[in-house]
Coordinates of C-alpha atoms and ligand atoms in Angstrom, one line a residue:
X1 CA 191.8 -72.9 164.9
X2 CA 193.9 -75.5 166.3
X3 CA 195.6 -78.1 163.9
X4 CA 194.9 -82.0 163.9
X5 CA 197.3 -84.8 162.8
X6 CA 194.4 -87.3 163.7
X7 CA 193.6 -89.6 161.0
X8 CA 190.3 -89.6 159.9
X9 CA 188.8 -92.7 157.6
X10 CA 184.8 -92.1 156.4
X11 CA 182.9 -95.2 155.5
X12 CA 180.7 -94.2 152.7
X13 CA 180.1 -90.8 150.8
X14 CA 177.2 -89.8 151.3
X15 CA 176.1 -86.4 153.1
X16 CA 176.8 -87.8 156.2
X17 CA 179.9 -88.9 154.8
X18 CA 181.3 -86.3 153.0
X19 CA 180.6 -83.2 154.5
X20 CA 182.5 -85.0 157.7
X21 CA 185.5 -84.8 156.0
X22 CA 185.1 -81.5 154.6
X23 CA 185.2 -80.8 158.6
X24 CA 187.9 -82.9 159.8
X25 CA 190.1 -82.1 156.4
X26 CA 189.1 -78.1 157.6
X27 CA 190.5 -78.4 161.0
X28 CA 193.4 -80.2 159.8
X29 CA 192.8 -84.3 159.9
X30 CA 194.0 -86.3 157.5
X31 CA 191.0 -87.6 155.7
X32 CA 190.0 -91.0 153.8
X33 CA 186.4 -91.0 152.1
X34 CA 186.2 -95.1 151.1
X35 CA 182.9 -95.2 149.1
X36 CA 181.7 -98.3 146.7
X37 CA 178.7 -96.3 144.8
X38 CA 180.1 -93.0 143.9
X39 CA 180.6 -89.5 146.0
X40 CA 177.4 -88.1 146.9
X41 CA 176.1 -91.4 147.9
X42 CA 172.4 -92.4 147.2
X43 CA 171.5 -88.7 148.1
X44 CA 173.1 -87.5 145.0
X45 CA 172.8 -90.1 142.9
X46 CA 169.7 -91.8 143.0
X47 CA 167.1 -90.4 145.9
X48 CA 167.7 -86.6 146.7
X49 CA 169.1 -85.0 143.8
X50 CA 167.3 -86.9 141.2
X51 CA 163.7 -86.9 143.2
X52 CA 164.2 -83.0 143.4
X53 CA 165.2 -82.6 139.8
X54 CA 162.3 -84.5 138.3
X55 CA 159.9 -82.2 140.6
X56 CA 161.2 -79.3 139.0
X57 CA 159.8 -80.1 135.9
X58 CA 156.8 -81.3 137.7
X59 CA 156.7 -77.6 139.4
X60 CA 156.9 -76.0 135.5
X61 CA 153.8 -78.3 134.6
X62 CA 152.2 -77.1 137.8
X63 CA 152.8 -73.5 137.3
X64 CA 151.7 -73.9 133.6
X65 CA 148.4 -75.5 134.5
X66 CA 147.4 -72.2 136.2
X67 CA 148.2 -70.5 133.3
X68 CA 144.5 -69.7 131.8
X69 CA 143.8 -68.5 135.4
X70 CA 146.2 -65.7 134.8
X71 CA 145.1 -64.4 131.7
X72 CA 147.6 -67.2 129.0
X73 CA 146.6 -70.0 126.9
X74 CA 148.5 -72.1 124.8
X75 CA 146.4 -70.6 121.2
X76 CA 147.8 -68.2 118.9
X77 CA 145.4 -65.4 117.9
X78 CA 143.3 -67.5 116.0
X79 CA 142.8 -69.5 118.6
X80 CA 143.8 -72.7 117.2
X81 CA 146.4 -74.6 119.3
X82 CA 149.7 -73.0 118.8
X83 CA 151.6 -75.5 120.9
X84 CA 150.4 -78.2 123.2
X85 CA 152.7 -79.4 125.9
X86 CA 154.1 -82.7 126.2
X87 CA 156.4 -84.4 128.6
X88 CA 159.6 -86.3 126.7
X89 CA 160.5 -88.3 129.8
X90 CA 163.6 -89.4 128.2
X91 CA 165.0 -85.9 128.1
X92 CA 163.3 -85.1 131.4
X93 CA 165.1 -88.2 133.2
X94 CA 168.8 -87.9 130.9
X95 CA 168.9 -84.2 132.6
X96 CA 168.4 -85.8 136.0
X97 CA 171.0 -88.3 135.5
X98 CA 173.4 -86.1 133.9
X99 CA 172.9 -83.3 137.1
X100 CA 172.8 -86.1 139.3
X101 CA 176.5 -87.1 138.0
X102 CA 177.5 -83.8 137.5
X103 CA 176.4 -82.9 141.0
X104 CA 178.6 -86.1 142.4
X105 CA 181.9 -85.0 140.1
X106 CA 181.5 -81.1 141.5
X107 CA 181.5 -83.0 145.6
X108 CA 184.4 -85.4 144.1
X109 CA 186.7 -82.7 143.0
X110 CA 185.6 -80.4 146.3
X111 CA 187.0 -83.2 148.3
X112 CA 189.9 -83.4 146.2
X113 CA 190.9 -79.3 146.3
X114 CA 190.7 -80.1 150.5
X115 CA 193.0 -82.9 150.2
X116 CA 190.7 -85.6 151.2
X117 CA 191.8 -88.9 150.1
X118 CA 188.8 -90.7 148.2
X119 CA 188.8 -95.0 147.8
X120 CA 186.8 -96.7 145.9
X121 CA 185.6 -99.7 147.7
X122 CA 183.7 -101.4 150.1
X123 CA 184.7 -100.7 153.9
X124 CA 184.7 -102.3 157.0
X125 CA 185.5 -102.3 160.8
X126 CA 187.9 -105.0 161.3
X127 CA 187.9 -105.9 164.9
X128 CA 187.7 -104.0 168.3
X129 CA 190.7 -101.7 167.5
X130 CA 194.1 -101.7 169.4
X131 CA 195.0 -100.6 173.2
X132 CA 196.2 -97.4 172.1
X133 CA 192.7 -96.6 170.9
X134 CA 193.5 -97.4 166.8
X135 CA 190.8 -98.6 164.5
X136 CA 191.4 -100.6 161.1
X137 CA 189.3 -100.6 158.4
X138 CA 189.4 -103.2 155.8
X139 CA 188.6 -101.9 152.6
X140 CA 187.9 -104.3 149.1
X141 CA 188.1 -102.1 146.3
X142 CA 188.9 -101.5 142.3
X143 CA 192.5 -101.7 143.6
X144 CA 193.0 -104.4 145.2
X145 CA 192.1 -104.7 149.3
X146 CA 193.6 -102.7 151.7
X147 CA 193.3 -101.8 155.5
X148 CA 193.5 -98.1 156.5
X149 CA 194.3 -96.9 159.9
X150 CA 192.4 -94.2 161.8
X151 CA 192.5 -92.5 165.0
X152 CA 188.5 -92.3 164.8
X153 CA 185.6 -94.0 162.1
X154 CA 183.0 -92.8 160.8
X155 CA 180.1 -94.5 159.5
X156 CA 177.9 -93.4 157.0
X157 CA 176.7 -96.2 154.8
X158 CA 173.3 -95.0 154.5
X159 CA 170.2 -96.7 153.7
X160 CA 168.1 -98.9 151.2
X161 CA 164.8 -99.1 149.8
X162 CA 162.5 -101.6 151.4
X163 CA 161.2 -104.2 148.9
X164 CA 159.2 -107.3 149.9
X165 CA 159.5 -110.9 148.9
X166 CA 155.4 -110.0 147.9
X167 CA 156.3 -107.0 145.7
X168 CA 159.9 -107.4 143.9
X169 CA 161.3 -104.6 142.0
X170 CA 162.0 -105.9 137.9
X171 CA 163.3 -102.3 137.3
X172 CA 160.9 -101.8 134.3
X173 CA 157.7 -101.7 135.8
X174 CA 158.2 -102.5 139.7
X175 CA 160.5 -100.2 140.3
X176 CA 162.0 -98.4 143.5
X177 CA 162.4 -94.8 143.8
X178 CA 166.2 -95.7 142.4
X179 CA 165.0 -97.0 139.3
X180 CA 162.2 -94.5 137.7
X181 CA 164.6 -92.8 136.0
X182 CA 165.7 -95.2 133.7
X183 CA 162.0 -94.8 132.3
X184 CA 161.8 -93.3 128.6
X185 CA 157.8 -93.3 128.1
X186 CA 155.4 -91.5 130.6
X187 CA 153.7 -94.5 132.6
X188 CA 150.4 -94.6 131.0
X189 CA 148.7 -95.3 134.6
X190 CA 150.9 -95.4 137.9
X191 CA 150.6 -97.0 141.1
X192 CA 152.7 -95.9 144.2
X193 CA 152.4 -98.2 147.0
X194 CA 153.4 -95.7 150.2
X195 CA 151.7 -92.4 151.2
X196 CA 155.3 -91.6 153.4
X197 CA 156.8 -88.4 152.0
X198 CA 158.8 -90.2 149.3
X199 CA 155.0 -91.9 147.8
X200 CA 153.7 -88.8 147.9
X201 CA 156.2 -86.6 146.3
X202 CA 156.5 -89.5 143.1
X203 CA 152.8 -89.5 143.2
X204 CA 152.5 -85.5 143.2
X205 CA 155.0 -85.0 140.8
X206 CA 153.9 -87.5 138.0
X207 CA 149.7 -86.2 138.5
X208 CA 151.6 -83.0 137.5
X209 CA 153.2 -84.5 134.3
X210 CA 149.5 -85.5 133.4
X211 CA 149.9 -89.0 134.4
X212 CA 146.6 -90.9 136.0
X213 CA 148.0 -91.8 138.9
X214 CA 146.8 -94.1 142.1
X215 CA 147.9 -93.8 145.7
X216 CA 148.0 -96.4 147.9
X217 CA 148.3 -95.4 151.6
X218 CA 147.8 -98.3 154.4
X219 CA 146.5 -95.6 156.7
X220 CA 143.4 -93.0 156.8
X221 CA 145.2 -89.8 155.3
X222 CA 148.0 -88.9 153.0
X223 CA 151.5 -88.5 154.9
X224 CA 150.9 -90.1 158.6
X225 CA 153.8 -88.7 159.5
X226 CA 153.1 -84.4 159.3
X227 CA 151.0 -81.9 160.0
X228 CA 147.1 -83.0 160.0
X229 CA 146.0 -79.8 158.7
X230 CA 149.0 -79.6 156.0
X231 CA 148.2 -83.2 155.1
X232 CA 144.2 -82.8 154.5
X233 CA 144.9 -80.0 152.3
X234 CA 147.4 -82.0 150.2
X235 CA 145.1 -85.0 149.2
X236 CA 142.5 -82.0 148.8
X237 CA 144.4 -81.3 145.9
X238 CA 146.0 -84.2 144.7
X239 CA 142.3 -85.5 144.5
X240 CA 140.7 -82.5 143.1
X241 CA 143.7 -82.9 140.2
X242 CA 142.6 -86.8 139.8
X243 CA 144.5 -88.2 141.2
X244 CA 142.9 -91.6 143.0
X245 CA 143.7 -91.7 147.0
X246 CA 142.8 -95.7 148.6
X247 CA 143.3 -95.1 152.1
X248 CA 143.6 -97.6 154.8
X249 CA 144.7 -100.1 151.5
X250 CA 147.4 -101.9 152.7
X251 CA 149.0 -103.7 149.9
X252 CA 149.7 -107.5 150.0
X253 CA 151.8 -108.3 146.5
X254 CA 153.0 -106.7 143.5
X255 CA 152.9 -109.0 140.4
X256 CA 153.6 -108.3 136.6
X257 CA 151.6 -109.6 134.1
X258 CA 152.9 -108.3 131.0
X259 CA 152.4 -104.9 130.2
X260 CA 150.8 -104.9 133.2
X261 CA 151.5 -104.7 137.2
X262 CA 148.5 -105.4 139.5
X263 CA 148.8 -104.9 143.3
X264 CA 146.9 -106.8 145.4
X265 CA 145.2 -105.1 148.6
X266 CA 144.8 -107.6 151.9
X267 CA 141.2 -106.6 151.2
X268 CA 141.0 -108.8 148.3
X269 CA 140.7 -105.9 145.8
X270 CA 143.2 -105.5 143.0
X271 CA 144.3 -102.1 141.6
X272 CA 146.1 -102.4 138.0
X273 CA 148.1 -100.1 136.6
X274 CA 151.4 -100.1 133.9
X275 CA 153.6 -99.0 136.4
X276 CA 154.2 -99.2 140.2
X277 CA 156.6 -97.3 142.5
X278 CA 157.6 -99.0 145.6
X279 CA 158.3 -96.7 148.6
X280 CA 157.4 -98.6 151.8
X281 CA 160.7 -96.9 153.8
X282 CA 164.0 -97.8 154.0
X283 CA 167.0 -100.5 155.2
X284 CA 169.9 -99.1 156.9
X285 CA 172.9 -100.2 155.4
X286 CA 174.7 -101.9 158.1
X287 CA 175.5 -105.5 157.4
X288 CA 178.7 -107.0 156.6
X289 CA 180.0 -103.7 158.3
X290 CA 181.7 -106.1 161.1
X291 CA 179.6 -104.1 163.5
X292 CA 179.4 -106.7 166.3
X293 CA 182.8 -107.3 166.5
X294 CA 184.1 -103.8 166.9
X295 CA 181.6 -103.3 169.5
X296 CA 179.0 -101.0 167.9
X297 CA 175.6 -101.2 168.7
X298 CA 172.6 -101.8 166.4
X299 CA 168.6 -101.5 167.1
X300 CA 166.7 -104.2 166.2
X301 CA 165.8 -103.0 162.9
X302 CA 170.1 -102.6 162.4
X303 CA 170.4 -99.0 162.6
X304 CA 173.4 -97.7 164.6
X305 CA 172.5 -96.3 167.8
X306 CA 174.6 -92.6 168.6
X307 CA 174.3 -90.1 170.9
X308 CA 173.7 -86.6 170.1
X309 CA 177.2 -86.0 169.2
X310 CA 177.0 -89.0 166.6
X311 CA 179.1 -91.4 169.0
X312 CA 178.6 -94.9 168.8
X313 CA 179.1 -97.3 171.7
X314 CA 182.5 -98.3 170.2
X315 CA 185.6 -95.6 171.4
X316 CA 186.8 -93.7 168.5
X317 CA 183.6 -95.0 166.5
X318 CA 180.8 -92.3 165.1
X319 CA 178.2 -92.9 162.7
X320 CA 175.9 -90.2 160.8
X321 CA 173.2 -90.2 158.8
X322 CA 170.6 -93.1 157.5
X323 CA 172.6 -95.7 158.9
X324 CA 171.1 -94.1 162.4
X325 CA 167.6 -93.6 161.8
X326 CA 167.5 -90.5 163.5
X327 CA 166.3 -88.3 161.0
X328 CA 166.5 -89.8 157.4
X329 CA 167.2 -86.5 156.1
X330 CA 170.3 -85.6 154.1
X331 CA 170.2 -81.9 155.7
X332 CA 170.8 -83.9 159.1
X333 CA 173.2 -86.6 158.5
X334 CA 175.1 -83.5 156.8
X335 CA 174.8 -82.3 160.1
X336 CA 175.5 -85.8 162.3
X337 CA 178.6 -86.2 160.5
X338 CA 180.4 -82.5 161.0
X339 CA 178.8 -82.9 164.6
X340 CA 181.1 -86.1 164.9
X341 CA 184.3 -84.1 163.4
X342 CA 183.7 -81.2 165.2
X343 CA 183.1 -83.3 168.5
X344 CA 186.2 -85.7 167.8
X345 CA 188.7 -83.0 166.8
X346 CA 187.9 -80.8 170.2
X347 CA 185.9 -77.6 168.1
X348 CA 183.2 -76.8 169.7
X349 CA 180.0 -78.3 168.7
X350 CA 176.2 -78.3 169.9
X351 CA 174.7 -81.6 170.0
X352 CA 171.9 -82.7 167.6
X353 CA 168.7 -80.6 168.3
X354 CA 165.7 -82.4 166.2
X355 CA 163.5 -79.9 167.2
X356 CA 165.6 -77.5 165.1
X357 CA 165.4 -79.4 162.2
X358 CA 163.3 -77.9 158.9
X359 CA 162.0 -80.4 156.4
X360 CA 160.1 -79.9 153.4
X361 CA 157.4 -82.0 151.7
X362 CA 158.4 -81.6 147.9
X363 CA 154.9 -82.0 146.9
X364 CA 152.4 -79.2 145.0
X365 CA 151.8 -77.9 147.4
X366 CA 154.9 -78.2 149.4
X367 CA 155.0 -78.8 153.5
X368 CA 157.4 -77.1 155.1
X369 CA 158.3 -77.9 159.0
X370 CA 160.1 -76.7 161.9
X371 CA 160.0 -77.8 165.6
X372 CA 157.4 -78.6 167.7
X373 CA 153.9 -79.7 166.2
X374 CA 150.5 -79.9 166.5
X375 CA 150.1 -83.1 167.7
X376 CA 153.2 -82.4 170.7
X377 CA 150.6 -79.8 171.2
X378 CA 147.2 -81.8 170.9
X379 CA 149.2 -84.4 173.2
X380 CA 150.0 -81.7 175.6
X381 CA 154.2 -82.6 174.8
X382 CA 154.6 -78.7 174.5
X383 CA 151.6 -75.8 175.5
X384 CA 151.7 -73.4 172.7
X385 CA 149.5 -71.3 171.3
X386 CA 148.4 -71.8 168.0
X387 CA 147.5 -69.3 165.0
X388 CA 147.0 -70.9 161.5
X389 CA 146.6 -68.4 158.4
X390 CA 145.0 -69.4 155.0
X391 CA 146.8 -67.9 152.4
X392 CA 143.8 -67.6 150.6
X393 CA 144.0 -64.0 152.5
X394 CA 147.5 -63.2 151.1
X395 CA 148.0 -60.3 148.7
X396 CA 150.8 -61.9 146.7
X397 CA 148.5 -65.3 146.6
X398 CA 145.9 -63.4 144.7
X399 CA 148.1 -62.4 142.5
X400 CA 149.6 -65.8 141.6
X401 CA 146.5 -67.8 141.8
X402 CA 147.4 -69.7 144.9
X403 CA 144.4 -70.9 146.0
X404 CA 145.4 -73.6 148.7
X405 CA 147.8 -73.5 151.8
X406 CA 148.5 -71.8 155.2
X407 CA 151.1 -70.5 158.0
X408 CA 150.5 -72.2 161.1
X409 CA 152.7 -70.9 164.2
X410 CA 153.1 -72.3 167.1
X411 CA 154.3 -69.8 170.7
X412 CA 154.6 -70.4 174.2
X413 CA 151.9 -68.9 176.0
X414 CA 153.6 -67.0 178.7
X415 CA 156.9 -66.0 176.6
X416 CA 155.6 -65.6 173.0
X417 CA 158.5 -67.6 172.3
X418 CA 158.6 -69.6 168.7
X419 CA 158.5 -73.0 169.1
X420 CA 157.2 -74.4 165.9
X421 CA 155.6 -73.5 162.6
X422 CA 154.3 -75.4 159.4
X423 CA 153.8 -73.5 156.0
X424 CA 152.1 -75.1 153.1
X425 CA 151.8 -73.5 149.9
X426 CA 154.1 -73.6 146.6
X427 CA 158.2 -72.7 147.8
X428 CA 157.1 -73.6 151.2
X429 CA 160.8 -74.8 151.8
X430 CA 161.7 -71.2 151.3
X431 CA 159.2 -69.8 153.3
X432 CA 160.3 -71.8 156.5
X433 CA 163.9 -70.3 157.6
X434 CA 163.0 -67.5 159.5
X435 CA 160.4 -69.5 161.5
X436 CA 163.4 -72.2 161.6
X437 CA 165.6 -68.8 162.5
X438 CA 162.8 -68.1 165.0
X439 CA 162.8 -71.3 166.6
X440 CA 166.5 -71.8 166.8
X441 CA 167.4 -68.5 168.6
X442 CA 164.0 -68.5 170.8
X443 CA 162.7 -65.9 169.2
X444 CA 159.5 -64.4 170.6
X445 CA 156.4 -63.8 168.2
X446 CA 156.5 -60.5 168.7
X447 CA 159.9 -59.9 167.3
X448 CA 159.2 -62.2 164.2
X449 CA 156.4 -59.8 164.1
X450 CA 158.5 -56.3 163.8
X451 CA 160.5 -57.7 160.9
X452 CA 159.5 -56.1 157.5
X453 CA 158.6 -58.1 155.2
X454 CA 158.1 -57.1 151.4
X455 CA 155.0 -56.2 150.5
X456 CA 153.3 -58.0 148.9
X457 CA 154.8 -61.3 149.7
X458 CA 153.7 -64.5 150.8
X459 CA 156.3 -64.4 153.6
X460 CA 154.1 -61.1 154.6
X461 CA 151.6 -63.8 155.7
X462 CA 154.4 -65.5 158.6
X463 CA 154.8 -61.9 160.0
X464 CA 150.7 -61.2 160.1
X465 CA 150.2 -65.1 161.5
X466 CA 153.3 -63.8 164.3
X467 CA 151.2 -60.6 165.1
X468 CA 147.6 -62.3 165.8
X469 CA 150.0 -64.1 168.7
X470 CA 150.4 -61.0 170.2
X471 CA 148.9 -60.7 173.8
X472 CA 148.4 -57.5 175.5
Ligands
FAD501 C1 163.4 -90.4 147.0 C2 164.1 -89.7 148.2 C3 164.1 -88.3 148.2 C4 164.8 -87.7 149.2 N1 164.8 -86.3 149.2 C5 165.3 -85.6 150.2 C6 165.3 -84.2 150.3 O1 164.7 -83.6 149.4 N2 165.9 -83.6 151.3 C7 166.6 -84.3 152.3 O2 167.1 -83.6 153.2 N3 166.6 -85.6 152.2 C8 166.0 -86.3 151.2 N4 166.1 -87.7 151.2 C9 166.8 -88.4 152.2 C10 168.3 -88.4 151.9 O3 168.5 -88.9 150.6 C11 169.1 -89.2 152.9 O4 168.8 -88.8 154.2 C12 170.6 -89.1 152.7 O5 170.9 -89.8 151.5 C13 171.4 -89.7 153.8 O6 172.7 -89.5 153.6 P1 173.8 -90.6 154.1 O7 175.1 -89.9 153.9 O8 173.4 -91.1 155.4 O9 173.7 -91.8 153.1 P2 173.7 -92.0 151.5 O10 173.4 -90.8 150.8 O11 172.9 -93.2 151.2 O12 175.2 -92.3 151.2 C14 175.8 -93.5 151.7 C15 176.9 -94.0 150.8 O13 177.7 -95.0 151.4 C16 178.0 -96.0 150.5 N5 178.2 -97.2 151.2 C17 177.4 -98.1 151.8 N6 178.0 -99.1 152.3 C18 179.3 -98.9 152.1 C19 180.5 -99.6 152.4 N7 180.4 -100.7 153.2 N8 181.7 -99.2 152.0 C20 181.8 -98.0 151.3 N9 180.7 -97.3 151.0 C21 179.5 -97.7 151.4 C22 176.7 -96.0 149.6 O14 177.0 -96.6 148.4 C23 176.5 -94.5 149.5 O15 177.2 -94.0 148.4 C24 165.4 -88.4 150.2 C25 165.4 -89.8 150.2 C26 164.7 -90.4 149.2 C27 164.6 -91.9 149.2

């Protein structure tokens, strides 16, 4: 590996952020992380981390509601109640903060072992950089302000929630997805305005910690934005569990009357509730970045525009991550931002495939994704061949009383190569690497087909759904 003396200078640490510099400070860059919210960014500290953490209590309750079904209930011989189950959301959301923190000290003193230089502050591009190619970025921090110089920038300031001037957070009972966790007392009936994946995993995950819980979603079904099929079966079950789905309810304001928040719907109907979640998408964090002036590009909604190597359309400026819109995934601006190391300090690197890309659905059940879909299919973007298996069938599903979900695979008709695949069902984020492997080293079905799998195992059900592709 050939050594750098470039000088490297991050803009926010966030995935995007910090796992650049774990790069560049790897092939031998000198690296400065300037970052005004904490290391981790939003990711760790108050979206990806903390969402997750509360859904693994959620997952417990889950499990634990399909208890009876496998032989347990919460009696003791007598049958009188021996314990009944109750959520303490305090000590539910103090563990989340504390591994949310916990998780942001553990990347701080990662960066620190590498010899990555960490500011705390707020950075900026100041001006279009010299002749000789060097950029300066002004940084206003606990220590006074500073400029740093840097051979190449990258920017990864990430992203905001979306509020309205209609619906305004008041952080005890409007809140954003930043600001559940601050509650103590399970909300005696939610609202989450947003069916997106972030409205439906809040919404999934407090219907499993017994909360009466309404959804409201501007268009027909659940998650717009996924699998049709792997969508259905979601509100299937979120409805079957009570939970209350208003589709094609677009919300017009979110108002607080005392210990009560009523949304409005433009259809003149009102929907009251103690609580309500905002999550109508994001902002990209780009303002005040003194974007314009050093010549990088914004869309019209202000994220950066890149390329697939994470350039900008500034020299020596890169940007990864939410800031860009591409994929607001922290798995990918992870990715954006060693793309831009690797591509800056001459390693090789492979440009930013989104077809590669897994994502997961952290709802019960979960929806797991990789490369092309059904509706590239149904809109004839890709021919494929399609073969979708209930797990209903599955040996191991019996077994655990998994009732709902399926593998879908998607194959090129003349090849058999893998080009896509969606599983639904509990772990389904587990379940999707080796389609993910599949699809990334154009694997045919037939060869996902010849792996074992372990018997019995859900996972048995990707390598039966890869051998009804074959064609003789
Ligand atoms: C509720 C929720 C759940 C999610 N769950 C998942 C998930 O399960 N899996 C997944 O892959 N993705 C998930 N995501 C998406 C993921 O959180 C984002 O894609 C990820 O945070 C993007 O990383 P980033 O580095 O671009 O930005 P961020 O994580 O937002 O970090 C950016 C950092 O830059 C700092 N910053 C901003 N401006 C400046 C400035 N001028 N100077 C210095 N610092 C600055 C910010 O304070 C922040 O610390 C979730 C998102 C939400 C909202």
């Amino acid at each position: 590996m050939s050594e750098s003396t470039e000088r490297v200078v991050i803009i926010g640490g966030g995935p995007g952020g910090y796992e650049a510099a774990l790069v560049a400070a790897q092939l031998g860059a000198a690296v400065t992380v300037v970052d005004s919210d904490g290391i981790g960014g939003s990711a760790v500290l108050t979206d990806c981390v903390p969402s997750k953490t509360l859904i693994a209590t959620a997952e417990l309750m889950t499990d634990l509601a399909g208890a009876a079904e496998l032989g347990l209930s919460f009696t003791d011989h007598e049958g009188d109640d021996a314990q009944s189950l109750h959520v303490d959301l305090a000590r539910v959301n103090a563990r989340v903060q504390q591994l949310a923190a916990d998780q942001s000290v553990d990347i701080g003193r990662r960066l620190d072992r590498e010899g990555v230089k960490v500011v705390r502050g707020r950075g900026r591009l100041d001006g279009a950089g010299d002749a000789g190619g060097v950029r300066r970025v002004a940084v206003t921090g606990d220590d006074g302000d500073q400029t740093l110089e840097a051979d190449a920038v990258l920017i990864a300031t990430g992203a905001a929630p979306r509020t309205l001037e209609t619906a305004r957070p008041d952080g005890e009972r409007i809140l954003t997805w930043e600001q559940v966790y601050d509650l103590t007392e399970v909300p005696r009936k939610l609202i989450v305005v947003g069916s997106g994946v972030t409205g439906a995993e809040f919404a999934s995950a407090y219907l499993a910690l017994g909360v009466d819980v309404t959804l409201v979603s501007s268009r027909d079904r659940v998650l717009p934005g996924e699998d049709a099929d792997a969508a259905r079966v979601l509100e299937d079950v979120l409805t079957r569990n009570g939970m209350e789905v208003l589709s094609q309810s677009r919300m017009e304001s979110v108002t607080r009357d005392g210990d009560e928040v009523k949304v409005a719907l433009t259809d003149g109907r009102t929907v009251t509730g103690s609580h309500c979640i905002l999550a109508l998408g994001s902002v990209p964090n780009t303002g005040g970045l003194g974007l314009e002036e050093a010549g990088v590009v914004t869309d019209e909604a202000g994220f950066v525009k890149v390329d697939r190597v994470s350039r900008t359309s500034a020299r020596g400026v890169y940007a990864a991550g939410d800031c860009t819109g591409v994929l607001m995934l922290a798995s990918v601006a992870a990715m954006q931002g060693r793309i831009a190391m690797w591509h800056f300090l001459g390693d090789a690197v492979r440009p930013l495939d989104q077809k590669m890309v897994s994502s997961n659905v952290f709802t019960a059940p979960e929806i797991a994704t990789v490369g092309w879909s059904q509706k590239d299919v149904d809109e004839g973007d890709m021919q494929a061949e399609v073969v979708t298996l209930p797990l209903s069938g599955n040996a191991r599903a019996k077994m655990q009383g998994i009732h709902d979900g399926f593998v879908k695979l998607f194959c090129r008709p003349g090849t058999g190569i893998v080009v896509g695949g969606v599983v639904v069902g509990p772990r389904a984020s587990e379940l999707i690497h080796p389609i993910a492997i599949a699809v990334t080293e154009s694997l045919t079905a037939d060869q996902l087909a010849q792996v074992f799998t372990v018997y019995p195992s859900i996972s048995g059900s990707i390598a039966e759904a890869a051998r009804r592709l074959h064609r003789v």
